[in-house]
mmCIF file of C-alpha atoms and ligand atoms in Angstrom:
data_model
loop_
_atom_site.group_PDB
_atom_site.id
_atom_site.type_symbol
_atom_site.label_atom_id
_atom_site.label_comp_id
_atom_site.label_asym_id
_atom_site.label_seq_id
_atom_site.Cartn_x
_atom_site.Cartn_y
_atom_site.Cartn_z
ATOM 1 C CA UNK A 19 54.243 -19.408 -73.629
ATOM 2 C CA UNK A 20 52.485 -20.901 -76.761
ATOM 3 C CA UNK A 21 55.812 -22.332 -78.132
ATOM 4 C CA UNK A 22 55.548 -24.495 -74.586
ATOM 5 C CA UNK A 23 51.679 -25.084 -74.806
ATOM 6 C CA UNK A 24 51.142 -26.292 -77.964
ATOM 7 C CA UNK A 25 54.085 -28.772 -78.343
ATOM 8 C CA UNK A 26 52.758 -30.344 -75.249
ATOM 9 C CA UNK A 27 49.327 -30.648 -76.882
ATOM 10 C CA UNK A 28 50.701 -31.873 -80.133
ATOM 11 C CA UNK A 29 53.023 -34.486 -77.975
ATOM 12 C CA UNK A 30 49.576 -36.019 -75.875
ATOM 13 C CA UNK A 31 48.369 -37.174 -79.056
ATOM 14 C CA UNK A 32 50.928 -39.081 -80.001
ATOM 15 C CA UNK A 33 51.774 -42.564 -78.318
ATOM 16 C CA UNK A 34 54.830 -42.251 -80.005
ATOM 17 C CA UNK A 35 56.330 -39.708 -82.801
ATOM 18 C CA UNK A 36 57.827 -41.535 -85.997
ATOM 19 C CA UNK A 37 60.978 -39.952 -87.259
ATOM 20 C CA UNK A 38 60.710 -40.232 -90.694
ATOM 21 C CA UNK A 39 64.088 -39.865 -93.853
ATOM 22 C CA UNK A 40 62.151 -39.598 -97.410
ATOM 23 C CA UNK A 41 63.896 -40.477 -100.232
ATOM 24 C CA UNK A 42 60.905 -39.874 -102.914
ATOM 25 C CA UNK A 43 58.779 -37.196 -103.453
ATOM 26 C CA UNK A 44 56.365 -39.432 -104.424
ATOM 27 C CA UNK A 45 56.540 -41.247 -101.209
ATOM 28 C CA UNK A 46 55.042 -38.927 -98.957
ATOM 29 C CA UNK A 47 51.096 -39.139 -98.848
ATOM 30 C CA UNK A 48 51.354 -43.032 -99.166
ATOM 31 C CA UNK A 49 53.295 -43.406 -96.117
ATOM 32 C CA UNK A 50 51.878 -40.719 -94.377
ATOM 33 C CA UNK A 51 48.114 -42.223 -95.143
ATOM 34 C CA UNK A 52 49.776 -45.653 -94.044
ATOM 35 C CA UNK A 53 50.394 -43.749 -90.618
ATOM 36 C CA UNK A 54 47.204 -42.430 -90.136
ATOM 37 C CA UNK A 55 45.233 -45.352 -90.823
ATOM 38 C CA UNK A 56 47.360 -47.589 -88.500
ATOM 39 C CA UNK A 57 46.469 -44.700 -85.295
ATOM 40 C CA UNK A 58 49.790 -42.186 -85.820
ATOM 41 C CA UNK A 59 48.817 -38.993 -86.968
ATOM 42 C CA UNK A 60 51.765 -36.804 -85.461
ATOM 43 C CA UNK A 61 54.934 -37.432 -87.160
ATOM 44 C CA UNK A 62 58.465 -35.671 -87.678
ATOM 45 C CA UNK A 63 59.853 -35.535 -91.774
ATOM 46 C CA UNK A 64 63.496 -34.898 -90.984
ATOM 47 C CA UNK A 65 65.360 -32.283 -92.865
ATOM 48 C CA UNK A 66 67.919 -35.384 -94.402
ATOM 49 C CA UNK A 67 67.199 -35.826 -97.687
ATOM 50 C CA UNK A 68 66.780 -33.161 -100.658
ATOM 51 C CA UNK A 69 62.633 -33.948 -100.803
ATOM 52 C CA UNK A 70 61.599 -33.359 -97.100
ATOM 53 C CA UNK A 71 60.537 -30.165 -97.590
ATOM 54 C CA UNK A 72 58.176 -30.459 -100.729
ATOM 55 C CA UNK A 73 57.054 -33.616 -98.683
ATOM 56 C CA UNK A 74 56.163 -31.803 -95.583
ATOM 57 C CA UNK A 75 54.127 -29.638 -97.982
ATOM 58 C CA UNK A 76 52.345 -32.311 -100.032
ATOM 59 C CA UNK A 77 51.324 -34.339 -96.862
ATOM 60 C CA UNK A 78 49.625 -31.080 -95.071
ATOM 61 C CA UNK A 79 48.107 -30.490 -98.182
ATOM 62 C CA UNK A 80 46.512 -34.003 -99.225
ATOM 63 C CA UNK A 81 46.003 -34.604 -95.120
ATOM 64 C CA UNK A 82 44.836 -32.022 -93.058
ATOM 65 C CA UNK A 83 43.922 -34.755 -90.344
ATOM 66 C CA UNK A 84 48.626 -35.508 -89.752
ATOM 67 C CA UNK A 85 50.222 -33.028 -87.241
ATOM 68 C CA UNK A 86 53.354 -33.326 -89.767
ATOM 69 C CA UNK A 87 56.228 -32.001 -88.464
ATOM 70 C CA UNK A 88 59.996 -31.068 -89.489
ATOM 71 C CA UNK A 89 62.780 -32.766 -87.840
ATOM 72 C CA UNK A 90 66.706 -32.062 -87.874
ATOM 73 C CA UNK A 91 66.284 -28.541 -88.095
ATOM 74 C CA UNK A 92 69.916 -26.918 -87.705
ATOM 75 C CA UNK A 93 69.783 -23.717 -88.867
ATOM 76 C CA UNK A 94 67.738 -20.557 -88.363
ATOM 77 C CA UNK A 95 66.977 -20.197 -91.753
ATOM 78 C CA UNK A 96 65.184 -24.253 -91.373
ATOM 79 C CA UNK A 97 62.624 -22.882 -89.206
ATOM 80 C CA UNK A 98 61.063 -20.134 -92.272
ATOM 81 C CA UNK A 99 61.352 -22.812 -94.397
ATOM 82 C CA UNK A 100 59.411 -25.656 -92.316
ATOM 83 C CA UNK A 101 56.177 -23.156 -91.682
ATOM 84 C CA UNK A 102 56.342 -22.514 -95.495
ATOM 85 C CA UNK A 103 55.852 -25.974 -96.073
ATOM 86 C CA UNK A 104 53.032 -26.148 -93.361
ATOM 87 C CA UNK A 105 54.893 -28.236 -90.510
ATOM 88 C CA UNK A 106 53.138 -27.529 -87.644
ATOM 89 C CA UNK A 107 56.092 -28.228 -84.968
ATOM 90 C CA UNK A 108 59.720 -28.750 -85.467
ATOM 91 C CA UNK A 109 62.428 -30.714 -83.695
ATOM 92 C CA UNK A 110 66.108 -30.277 -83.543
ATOM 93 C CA UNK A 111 68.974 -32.947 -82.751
ATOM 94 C CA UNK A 112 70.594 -30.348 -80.267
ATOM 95 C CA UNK A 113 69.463 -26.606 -79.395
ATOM 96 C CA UNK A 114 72.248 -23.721 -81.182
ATOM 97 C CA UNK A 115 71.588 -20.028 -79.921
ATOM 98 C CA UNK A 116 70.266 -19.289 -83.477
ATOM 99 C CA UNK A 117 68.272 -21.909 -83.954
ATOM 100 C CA UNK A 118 66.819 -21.474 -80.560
ATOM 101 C CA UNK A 119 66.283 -17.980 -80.800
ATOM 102 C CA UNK A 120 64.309 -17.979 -84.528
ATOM 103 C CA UNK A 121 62.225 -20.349 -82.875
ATOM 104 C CA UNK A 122 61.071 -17.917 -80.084
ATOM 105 C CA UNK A 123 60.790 -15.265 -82.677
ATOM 106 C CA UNK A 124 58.617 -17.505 -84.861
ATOM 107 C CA UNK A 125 56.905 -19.114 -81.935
ATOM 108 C CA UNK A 126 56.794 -22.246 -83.496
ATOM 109 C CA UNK A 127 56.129 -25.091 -81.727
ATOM 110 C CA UNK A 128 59.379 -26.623 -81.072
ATOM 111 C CA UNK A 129 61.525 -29.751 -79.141
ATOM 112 C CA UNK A 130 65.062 -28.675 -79.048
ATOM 113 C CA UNK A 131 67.327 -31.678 -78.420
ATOM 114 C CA UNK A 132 69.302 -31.840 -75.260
ATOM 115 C CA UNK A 133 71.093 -34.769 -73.110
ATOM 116 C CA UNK A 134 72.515 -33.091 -69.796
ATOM 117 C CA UNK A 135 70.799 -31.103 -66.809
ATOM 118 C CA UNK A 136 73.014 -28.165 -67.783
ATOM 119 C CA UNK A 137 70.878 -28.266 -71.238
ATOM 120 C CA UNK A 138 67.642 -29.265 -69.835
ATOM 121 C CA UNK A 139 67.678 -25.801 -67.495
ATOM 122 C CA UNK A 140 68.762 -23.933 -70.050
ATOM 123 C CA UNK A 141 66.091 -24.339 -72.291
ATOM 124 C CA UNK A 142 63.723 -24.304 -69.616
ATOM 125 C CA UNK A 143 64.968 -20.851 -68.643
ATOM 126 C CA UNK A 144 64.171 -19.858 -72.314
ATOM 127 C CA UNK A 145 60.476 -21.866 -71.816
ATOM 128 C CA UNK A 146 60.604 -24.801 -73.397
ATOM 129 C CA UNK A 147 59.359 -27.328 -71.352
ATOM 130 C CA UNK A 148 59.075 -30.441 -73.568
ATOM 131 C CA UNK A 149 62.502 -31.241 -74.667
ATOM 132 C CA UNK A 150 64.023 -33.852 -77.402
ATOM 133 C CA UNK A 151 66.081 -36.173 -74.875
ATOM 134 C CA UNK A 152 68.974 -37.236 -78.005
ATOM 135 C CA UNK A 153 70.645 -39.802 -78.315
ATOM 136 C CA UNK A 154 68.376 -41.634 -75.637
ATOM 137 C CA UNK A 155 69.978 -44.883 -75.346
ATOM 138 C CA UNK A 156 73.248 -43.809 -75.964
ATOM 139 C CA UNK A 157 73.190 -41.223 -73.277
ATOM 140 C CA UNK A 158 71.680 -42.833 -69.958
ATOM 141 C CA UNK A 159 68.520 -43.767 -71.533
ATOM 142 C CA UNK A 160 65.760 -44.529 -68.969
ATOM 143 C CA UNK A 161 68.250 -44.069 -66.238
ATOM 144 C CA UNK A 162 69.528 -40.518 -67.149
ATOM 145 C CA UNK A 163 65.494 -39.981 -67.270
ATOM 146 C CA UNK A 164 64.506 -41.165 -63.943
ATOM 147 C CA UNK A 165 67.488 -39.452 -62.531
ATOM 148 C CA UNK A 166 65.990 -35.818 -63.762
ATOM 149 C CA UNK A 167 62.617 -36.411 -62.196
ATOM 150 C CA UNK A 168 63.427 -34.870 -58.911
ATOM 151 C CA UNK A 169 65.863 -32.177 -59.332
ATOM 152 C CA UNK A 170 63.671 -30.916 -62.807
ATOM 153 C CA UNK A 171 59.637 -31.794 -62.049
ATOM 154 C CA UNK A 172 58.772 -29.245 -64.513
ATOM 155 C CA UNK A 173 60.632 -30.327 -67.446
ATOM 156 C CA UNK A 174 58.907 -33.286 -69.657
ATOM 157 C CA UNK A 175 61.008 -35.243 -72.478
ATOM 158 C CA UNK A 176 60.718 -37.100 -75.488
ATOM 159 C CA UNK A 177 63.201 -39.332 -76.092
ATOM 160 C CA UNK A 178 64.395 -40.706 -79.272
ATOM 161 C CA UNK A 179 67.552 -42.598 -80.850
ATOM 162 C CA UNK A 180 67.599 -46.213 -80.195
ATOM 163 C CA UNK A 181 63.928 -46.355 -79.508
ATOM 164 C CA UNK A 182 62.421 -49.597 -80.186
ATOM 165 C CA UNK A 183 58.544 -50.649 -79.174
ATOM 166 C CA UNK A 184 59.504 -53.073 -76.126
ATOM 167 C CA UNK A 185 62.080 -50.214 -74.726
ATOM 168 C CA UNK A 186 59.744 -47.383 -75.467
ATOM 169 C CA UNK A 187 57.421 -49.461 -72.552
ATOM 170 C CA UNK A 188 59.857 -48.301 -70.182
ATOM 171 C CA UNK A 189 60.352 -44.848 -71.137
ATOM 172 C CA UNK A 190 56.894 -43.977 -71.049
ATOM 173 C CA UNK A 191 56.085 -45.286 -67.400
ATOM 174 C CA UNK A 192 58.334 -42.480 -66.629
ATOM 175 C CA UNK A 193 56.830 -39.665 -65.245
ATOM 176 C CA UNK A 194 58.627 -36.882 -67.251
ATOM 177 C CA UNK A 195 57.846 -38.531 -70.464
ATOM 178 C CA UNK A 196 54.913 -37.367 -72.440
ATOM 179 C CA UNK A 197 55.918 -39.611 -75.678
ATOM 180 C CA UNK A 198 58.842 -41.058 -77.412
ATOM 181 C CA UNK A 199 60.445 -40.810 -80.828
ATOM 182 C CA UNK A 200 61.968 -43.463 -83.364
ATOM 183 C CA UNK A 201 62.435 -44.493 -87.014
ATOM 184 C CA UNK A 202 61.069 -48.580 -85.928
ATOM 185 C CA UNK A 203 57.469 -47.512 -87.657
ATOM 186 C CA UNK A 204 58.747 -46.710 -90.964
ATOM 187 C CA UNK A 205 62.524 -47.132 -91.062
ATOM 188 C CA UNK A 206 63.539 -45.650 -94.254
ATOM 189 C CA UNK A 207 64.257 -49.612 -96.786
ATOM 190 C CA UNK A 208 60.593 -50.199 -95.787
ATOM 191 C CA UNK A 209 59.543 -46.519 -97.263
ATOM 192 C CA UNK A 210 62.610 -47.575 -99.945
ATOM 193 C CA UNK A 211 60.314 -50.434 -100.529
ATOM 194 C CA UNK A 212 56.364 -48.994 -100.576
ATOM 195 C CA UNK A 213 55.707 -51.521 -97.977
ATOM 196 C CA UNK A 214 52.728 -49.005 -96.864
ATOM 197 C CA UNK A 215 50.952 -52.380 -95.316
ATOM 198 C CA UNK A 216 53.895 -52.920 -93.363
ATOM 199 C CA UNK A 217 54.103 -49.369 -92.118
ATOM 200 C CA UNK A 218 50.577 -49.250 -91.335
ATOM 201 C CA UNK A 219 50.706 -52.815 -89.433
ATOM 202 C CA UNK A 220 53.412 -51.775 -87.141
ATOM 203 C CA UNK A 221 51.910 -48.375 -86.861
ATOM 204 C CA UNK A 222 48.700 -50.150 -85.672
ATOM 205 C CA UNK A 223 50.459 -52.498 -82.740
ATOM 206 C CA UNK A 224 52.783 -49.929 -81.893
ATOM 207 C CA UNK A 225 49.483 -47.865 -80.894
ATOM 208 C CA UNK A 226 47.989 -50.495 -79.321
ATOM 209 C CA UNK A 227 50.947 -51.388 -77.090
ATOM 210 C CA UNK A 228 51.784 -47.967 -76.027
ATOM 211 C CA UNK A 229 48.219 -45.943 -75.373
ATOM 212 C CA UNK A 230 47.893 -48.236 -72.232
ATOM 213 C CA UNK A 231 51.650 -47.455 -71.019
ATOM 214 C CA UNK A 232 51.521 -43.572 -71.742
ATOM 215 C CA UNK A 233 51.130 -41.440 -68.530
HETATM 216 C C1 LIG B 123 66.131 -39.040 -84.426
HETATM 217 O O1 LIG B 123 66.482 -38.101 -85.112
HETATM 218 O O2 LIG B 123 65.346 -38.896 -83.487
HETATM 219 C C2 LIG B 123 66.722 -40.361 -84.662
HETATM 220 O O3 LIG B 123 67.403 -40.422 -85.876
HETATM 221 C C3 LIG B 123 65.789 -41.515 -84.548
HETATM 222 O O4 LIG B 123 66.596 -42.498 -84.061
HETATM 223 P P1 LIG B 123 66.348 -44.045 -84.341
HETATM 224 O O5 LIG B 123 66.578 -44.255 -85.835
HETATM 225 O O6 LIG B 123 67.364 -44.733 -83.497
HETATM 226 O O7 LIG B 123 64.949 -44.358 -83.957
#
């Protein structure tokens, strides 16, 4: 399915996914330029503040080289609204029958967020087969992880929520994880701030740490 294929593609290039709140307009292309130069090029502009939408637009616009995605999608009506502003995969907290189901329709690349087995076969049944793993720490973390390997071989996470750069180490040896997600690169009082050399520094080492751990 191309929903399943091209999330998966997206996912290898990233050593890690930043999950990004925006609080400026203006802020956008600076800290999406900060990204790219310090080595992250796929990143997820989440649906919480009033701005995320025109900023989705602005950074595929001024930089064609980002993968710039949508995050906290909820509703069905999110997923129209994140192609229009040229994200090119979106990602959801949890997975509602709507939201699900416009996604199919759309076939737009997509992690649904899940936490238990029950989910995890669910939404492989539908054929999604990279899945959001949320909240990661707060819900087993690596442990929950490891324990899914066997019974679900097929079925390859990303987790974020609580993800720092010495944890994400651990995720990524696992097997079924093809990246990992977290605010740490650009936690919203540095974009508050315009600390774009900050961004881009931590961008840069977090790159460097995790390309050698990523399976
Ligand atoms: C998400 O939506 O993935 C989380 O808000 C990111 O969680 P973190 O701030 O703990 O990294």
């Amino acid at each position: 399915m191309t929903t399943t294929a091209d999330i998966k593609q997206i996912c290898r290039q990233a050593p890690m996914i930043p999950v990004l709140v925006i609080g400026e307009i203006e802020d956008a292309v600076p800290m999406a330029r900060a990204l790219i130069e310090g080595g992250l090029r796929v990143f997820e502009i989440t649906l919480r503040s009033d701005c995320a939408l025109g900023a989705i637009e602005r950074i595929a616009k001024a930089c064609p080289e980002a993968l710039v995605g949508a995050g906290t999608l909820k509703a069905a009506h999110d997923v129209d609204d994140c192609i229009n502003a040229g994200a090119v995969f979106g990602a959801s907290p949890g997975s509602p029958a709507p939201l699900v189901e416009k996604v199919l329709d759309a076939g737009f690349p997509f992690l649904p967020g899940c936490v238990t087995p029950t989910e995890a076969m669910a939404l492989f049944d539908c054929g999604f087969e990279v899945l959001k793993f949320f909240p990661a720490e707060a819900s087993g973390g690596v442990k929950m992880l490891e324990s899914m390997i066997s019974p679900l071989p097929d079925v390859a996470f990303c987790p974020t929520g609580g993800i720092s750069l010495e944890n994400a180490k651990h995720y990524l040896k696992l097997p079924n994880v093809i990246t990992v997600g977290g605010s740490w690169v650009a936690p919203s009082g540095l974009i508050a701030q315009k600390d774009w050399n900050a961004i881009r520094k931590t961008a840069n080492r977090t790159c460097e740490e995790l390309l050698c751990v990523q399976s």
